[in-house]
Short mmCIF file of C-alpha atoms in Angstrom, two decimals:
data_model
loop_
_atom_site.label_atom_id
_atom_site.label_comp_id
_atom_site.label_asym_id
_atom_site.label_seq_id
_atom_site.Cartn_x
_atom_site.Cartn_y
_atom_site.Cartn_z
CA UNK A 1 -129.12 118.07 -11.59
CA UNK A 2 -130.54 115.14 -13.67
CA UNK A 3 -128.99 112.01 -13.48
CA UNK A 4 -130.16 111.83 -17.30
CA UNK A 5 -129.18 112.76 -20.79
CA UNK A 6 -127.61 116.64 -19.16
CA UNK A 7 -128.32 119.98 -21.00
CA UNK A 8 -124.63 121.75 -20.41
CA UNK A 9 -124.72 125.20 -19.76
CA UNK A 10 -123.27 126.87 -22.89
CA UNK A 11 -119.24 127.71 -22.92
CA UNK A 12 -118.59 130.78 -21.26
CA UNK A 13 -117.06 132.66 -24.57
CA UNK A 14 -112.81 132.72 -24.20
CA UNK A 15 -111.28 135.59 -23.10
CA UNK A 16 -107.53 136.65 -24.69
CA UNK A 17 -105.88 134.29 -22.09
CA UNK A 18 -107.05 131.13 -24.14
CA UNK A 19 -109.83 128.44 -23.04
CA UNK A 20 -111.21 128.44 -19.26
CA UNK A 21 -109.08 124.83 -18.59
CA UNK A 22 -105.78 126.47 -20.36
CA UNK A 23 -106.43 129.43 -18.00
CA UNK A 24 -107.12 126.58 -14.83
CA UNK A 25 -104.07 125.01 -16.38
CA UNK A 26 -101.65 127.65 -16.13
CA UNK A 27 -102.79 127.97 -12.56
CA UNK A 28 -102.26 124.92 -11.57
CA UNK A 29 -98.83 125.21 -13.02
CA UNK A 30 -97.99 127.79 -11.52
CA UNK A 31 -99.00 126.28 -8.30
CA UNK A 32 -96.34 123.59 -8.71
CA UNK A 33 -98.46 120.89 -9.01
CA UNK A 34 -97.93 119.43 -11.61
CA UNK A 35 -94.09 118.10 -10.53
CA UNK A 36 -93.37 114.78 -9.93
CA UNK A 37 -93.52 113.34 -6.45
CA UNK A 38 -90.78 110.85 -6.67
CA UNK A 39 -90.15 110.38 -3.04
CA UNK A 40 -93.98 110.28 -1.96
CA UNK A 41 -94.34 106.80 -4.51
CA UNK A 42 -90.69 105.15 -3.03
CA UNK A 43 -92.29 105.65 0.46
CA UNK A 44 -95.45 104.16 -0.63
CA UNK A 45 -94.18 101.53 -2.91
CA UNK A 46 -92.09 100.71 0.60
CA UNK A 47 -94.76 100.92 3.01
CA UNK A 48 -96.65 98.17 0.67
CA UNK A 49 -93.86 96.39 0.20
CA UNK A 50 -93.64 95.80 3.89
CA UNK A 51 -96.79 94.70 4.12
CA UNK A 52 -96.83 92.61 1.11
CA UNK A 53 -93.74 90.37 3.38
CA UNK A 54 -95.29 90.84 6.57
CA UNK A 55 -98.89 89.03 4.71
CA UNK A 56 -96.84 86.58 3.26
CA UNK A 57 -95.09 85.55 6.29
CA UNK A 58 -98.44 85.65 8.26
CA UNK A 59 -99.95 82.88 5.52
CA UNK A 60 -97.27 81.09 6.08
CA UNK A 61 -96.53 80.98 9.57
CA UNK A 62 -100.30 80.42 10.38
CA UNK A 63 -100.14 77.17 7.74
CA UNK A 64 -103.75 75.34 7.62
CA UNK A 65 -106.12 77.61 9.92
CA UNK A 66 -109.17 79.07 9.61
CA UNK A 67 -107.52 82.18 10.96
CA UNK A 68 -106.11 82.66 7.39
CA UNK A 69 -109.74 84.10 6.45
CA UNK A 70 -107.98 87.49 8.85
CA UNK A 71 -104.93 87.06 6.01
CA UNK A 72 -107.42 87.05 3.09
CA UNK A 73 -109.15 90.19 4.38
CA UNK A 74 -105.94 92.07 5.02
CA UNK A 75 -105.01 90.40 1.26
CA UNK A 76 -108.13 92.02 -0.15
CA UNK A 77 -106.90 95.55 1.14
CA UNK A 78 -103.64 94.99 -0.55
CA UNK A 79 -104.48 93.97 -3.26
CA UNK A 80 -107.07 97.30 -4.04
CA UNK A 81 -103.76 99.56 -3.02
CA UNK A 82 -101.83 97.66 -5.32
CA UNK A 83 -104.76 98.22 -7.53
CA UNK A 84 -104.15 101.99 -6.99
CA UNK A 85 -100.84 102.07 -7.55
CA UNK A 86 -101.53 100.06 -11.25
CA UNK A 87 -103.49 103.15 -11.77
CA UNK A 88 -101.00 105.86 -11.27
CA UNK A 89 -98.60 103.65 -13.67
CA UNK A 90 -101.43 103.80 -16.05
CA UNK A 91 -101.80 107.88 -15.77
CA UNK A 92 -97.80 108.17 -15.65
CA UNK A 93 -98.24 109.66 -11.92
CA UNK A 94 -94.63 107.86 -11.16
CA UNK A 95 -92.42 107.64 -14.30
CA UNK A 96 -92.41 110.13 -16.42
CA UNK A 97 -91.82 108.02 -19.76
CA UNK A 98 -93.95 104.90 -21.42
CA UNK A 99 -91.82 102.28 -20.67
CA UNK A 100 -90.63 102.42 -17.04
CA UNK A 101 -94.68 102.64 -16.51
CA UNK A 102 -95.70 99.95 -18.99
CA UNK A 103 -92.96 97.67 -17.23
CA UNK A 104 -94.03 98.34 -13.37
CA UNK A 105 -97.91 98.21 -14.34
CA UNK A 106 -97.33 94.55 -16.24
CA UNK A 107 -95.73 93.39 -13.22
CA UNK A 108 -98.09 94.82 -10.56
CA UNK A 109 -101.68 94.41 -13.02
CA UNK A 110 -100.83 91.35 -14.42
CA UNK A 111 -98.25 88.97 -12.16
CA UNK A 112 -99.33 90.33 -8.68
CA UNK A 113 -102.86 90.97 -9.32
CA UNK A 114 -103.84 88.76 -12.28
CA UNK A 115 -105.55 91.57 -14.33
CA UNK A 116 -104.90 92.81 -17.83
CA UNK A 117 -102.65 96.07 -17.42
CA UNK A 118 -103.30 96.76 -21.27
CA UNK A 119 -106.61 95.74 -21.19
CA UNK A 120 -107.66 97.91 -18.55
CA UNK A 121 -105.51 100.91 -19.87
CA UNK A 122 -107.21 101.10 -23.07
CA UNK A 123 -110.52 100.63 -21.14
CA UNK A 124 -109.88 103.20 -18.92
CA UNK A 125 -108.27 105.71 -21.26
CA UNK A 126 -111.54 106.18 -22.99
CA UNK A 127 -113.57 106.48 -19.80
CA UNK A 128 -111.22 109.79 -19.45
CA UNK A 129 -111.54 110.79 -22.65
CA UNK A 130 -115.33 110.85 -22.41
CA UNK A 131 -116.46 110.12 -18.87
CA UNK A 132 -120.27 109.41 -18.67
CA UNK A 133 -120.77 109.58 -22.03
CA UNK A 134 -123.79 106.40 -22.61
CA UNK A 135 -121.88 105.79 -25.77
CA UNK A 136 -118.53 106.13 -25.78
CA UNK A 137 -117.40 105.58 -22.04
CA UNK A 138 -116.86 101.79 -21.80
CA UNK A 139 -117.52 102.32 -17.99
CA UNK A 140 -121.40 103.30 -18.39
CA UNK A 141 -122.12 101.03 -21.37
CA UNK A 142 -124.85 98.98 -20.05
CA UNK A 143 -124.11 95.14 -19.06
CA UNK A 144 -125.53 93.47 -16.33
CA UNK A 145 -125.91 96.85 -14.54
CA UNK A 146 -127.88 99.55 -16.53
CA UNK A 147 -126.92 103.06 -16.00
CA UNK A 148 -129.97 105.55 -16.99
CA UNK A 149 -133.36 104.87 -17.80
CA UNK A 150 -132.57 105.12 -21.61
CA UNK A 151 -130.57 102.20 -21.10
CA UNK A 152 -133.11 100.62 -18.71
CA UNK A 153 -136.17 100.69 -22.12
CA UNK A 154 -133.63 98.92 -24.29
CA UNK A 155 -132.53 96.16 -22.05
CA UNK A 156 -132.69 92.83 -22.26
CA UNK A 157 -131.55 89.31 -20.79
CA UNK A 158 -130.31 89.50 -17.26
CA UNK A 159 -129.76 93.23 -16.98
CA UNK A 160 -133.30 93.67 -17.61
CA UNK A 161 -134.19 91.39 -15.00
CA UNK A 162 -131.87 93.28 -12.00
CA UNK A 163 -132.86 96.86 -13.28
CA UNK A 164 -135.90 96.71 -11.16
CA UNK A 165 -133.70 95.95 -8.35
CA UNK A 166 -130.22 96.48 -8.79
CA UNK A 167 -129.88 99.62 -7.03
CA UNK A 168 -130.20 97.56 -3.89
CA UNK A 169 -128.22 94.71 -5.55
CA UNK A 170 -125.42 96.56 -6.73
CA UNK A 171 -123.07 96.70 -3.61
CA UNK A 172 -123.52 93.06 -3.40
CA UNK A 173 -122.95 92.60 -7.17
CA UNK A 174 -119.29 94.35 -6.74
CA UNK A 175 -118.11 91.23 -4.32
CA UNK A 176 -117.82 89.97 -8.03
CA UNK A 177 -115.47 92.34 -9.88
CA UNK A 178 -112.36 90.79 -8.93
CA UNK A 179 -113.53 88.01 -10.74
CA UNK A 180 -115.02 90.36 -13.51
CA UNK A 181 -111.05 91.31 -13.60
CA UNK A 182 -109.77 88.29 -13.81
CA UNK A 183 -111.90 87.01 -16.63
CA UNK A 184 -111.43 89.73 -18.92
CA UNK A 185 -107.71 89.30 -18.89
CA UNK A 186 -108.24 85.71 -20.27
CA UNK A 187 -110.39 87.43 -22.77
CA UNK A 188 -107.90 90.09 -23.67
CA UNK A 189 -105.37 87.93 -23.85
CA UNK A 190 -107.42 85.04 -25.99
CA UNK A 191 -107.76 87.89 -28.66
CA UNK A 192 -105.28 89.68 -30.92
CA UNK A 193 -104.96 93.44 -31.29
CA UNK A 194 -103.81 93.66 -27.47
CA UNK A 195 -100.23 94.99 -27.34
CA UNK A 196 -97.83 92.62 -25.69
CA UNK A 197 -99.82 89.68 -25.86
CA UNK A 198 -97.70 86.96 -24.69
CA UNK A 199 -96.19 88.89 -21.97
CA UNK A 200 -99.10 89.66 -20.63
CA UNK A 201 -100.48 85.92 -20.77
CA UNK A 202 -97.35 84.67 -19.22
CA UNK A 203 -97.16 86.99 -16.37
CA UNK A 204 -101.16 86.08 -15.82
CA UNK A 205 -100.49 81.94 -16.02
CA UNK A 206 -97.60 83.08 -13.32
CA UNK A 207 -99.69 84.41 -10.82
CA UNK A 208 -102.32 81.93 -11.30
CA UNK A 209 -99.90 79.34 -11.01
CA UNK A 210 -98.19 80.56 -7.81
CA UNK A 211 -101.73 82.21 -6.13
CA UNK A 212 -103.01 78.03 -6.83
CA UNK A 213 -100.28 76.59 -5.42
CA UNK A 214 -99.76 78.49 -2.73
CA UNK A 215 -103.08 77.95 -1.26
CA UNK A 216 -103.03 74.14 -2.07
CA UNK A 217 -99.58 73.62 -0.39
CA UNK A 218 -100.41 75.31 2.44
CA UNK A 219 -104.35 74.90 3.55
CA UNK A 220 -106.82 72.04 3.07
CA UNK A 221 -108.84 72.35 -0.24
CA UNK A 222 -111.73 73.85 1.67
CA UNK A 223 -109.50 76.37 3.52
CA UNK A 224 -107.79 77.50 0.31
CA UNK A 225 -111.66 77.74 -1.47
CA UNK A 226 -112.74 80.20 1.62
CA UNK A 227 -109.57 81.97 1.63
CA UNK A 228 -109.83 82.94 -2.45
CA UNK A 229 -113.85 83.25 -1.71
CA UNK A 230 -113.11 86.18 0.88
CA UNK A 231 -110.10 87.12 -1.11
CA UNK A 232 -111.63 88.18 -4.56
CA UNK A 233 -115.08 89.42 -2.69
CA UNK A 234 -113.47 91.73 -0.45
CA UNK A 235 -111.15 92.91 -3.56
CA UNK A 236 -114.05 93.18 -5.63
CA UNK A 237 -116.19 95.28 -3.00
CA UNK A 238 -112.93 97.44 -1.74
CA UNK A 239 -112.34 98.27 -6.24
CA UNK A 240 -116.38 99.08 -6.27
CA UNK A 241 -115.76 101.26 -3.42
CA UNK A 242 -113.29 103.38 -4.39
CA UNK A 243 -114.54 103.78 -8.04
CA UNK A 244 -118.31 104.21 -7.66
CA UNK A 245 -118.49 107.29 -5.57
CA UNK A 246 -116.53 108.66 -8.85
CA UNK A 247 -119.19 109.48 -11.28
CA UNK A 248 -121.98 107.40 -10.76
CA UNK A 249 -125.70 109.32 -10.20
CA UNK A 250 -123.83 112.33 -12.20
CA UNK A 251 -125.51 113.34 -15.16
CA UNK A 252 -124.72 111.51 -18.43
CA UNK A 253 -124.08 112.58 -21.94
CA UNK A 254 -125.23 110.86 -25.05
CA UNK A 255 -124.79 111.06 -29.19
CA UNK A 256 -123.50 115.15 -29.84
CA UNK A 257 -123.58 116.06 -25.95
CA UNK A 258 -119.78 117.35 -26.33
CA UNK A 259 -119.56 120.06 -24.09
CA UNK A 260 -115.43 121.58 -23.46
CA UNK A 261 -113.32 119.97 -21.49
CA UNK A 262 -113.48 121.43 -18.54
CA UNK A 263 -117.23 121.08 -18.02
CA UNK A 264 -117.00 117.33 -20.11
CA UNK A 265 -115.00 116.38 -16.72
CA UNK A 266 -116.21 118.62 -14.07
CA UNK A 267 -119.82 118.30 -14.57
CA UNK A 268 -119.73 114.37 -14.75
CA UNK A 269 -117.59 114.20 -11.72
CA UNK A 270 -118.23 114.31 -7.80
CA UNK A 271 -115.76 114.36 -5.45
CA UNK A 272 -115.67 112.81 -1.88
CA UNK A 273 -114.85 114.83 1.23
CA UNK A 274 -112.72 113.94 3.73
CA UNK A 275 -109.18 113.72 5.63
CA UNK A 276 -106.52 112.19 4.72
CA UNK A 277 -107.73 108.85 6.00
CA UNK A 278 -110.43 108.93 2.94
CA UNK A 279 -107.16 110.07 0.80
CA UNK A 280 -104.92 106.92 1.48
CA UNK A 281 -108.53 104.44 1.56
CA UNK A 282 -109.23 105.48 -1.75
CA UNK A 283 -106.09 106.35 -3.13
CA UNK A 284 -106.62 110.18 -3.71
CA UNK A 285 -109.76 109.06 -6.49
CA UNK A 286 -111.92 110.86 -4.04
CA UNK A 287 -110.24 113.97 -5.62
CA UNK A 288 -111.67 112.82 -8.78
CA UNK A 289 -112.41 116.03 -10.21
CA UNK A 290 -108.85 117.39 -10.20
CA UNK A 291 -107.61 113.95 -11.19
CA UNK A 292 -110.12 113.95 -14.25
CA UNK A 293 -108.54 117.22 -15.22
CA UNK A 294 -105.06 116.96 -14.65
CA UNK A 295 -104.51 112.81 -14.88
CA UNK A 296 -100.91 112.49 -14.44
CA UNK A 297 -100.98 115.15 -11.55
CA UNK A 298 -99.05 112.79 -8.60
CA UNK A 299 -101.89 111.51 -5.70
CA UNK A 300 -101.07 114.32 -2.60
CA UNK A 301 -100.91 117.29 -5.27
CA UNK A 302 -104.50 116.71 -5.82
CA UNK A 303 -105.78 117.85 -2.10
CA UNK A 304 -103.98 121.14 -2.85
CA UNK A 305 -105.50 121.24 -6.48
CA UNK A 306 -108.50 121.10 -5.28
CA UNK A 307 -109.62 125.21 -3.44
CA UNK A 308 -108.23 126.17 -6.84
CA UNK A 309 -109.99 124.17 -9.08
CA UNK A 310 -113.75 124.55 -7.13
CA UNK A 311 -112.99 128.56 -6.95
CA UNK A 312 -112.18 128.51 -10.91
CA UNK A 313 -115.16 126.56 -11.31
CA UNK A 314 -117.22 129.13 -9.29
CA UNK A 315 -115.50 132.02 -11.48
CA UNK A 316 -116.82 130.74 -14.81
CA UNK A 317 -119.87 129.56 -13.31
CA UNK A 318 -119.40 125.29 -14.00
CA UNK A 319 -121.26 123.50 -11.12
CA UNK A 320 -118.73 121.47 -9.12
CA UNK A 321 -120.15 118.57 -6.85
CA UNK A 322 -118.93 116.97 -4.19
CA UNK A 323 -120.06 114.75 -1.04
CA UNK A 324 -119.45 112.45 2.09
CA UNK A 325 -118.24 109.45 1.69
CA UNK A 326 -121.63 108.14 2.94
CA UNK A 327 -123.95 110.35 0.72
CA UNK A 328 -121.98 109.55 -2.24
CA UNK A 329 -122.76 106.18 -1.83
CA UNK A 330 -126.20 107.23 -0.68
CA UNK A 331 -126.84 109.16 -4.18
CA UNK A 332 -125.02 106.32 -6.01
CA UNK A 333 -127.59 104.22 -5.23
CA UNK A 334 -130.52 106.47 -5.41
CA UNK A 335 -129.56 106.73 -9.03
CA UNK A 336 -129.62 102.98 -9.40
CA UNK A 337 -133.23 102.95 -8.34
CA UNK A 338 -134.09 105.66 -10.26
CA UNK A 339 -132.90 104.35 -13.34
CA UNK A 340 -134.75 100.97 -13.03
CA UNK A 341 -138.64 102.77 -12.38
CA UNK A 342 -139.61 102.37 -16.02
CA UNK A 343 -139.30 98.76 -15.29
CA UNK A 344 -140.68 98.62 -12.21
CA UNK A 345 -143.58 101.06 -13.48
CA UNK A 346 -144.08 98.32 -16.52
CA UNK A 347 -144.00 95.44 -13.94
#
């Protein structure tokens, strides 16, 4: 399939039973999988709230060694599974109301993790609503990373200097995206229009404040710049990891490509194959197909979702992908190069 502008197949004409996802839908309902899971999120809000004390008494109790760089890497894990569980606030995987799951996902986006909740709720909402699309997905808009040769022609500045290379830069490029995160909060926050402004710029001066002085009071000033160094890379590359698999080398859509919504987030979607190690490393993402179709659907629903969802897709004929871990990342990148020939051509 090109990993271009995609020609969908037309829409398979609906049959008396309504639309093919409102017939997928109903199945799924039926199913049960749609409940809530409250007792799978206390054990795993638990489980990482152990963790979170045993870190913190590790950091402590090891006071100014080089063997905190072991605490920054187990940190870095952490942190993405808090990451995660932002994410299901965001979808309403946990609560089933707005404001128990705006509450938890200030606290655990902004104070523990110093990223905008809101920010990256609004961002992310449209990614969903239009995944892949070149202009409307805020996820594929092209930045320092371009994401299809269309995008590669019009380039300019540093993205049009890394095209040529970037799809063997781009793994090392993610070591950066905890401190992508962390600077678009201060720019969210530094502008108006984003909902719960000040609470969102206090809780992020509170975690910088404690993060800072917690490092400072406990290791040397070049101990506490290795530990955040390792810290925020690993983060970075562990986010990357778990999100880049997702769509990326899937076709894209641009301008009037508005195909149904089924195919809109089947077709730009690959999932990752697995057990359930792959499940808890990326948080159940690596189901992203069913997760793109039914968003609030709670994280261990989505394995079962899934033989229903790829033998619907095979009944109305809607190509559904999905890969190792390894050859996701494998045609990840692939696309990367891909994209940056015209440039390399013109070189």
């Amino acid at each position: 399939m090109s990993t271009e502008a995609v020609t969908v197949p037309p829409v398979r004409t609906p049959t008396s039973r309504g639309s093919d996802f409102a017939e997928l839908s109903r199945r799924i309902k039926a199913a049960g999988l749609l409940e809530r899971q409250p007792r799978y999120y206390l054990l795993r809000a638990t489980a990482l709230g152990g963790v979170t004390a045993a870190t913190v008494a590790a950091f402590v109790m090891l006071g100014n060694s080089w063997w905190q760089l072991v605490v920054a890497v187990v940190l870095a894990a952490l942190s993405g599974q808090l990451a995660l569980i932002a994410h299901d606030l965001a979808h309403r995987q946990i609560f089933r109301t707005r404001r128990p799951s705006q509450a938890c996902g200030l606290v655990v986006g902004n104070l523990l993790l110093g990223m905008s909740y809101g920010w990256w709720m609004d961002k992310h909402t449209r990614h969903h609503a239009n995944p892949n699309h070149e202009e409307l997905d805020p996820d594929v808009a092209p930045d320092i990373i371009v994401w299809s040769q269309r995008q590669a022609r019009s380039s300019r500045g540093i993205a049009r200097r890394l095209a040529p290379l970037q799809g063997y830069l781009f793994l090392p490029l993610l070591t950066f995206e905890g401190l992508n995160l962390h600077a678009s909060a201060v720019r969210a926050v530094a502008r108006p229009g984003l909902k719960q402004r000040r609470i969102e710029a206090v809780l992020l001066v509170g975690h910088a404040a404690v993060y800072i002085s917690a490092l400072l009071l406990v290791l040397s000033p070049a101990k506490a710049l290795a530990f955040a160094v390792v810290h925020k890379a690993l983060w970075g590359g562990y986010l990357g990891a778990i999100f880049a698999p997702n769509h990326k080398g899937m076709p894209t859509l641009t301008g009037n490509d508005r195909p149904d919504f089924l195919r809109r987030q089947v077709l730009t979607s690959r999932n990752v194959t697995g057990g359930r190690v792959v499940d808890v490393a990326l948080g159940g993402l690596n189901h992203q197909i069913e997760h793109h179709l039914f968003p609030s659907m709670a994280t261990p629903a989505l394995r079962q979702a899934r033989p229903i969802v790829k033998d619907y897709c095979r009944e109305v004929g809607v190509d559904y992908a999905e890969a190792s871990l390894v050859s996701s990342y494998a045609q990840a990148l692939r696309h990367l190069h891909h994209v940056g020939a015209p440039l390399r051509d013109a070189a």
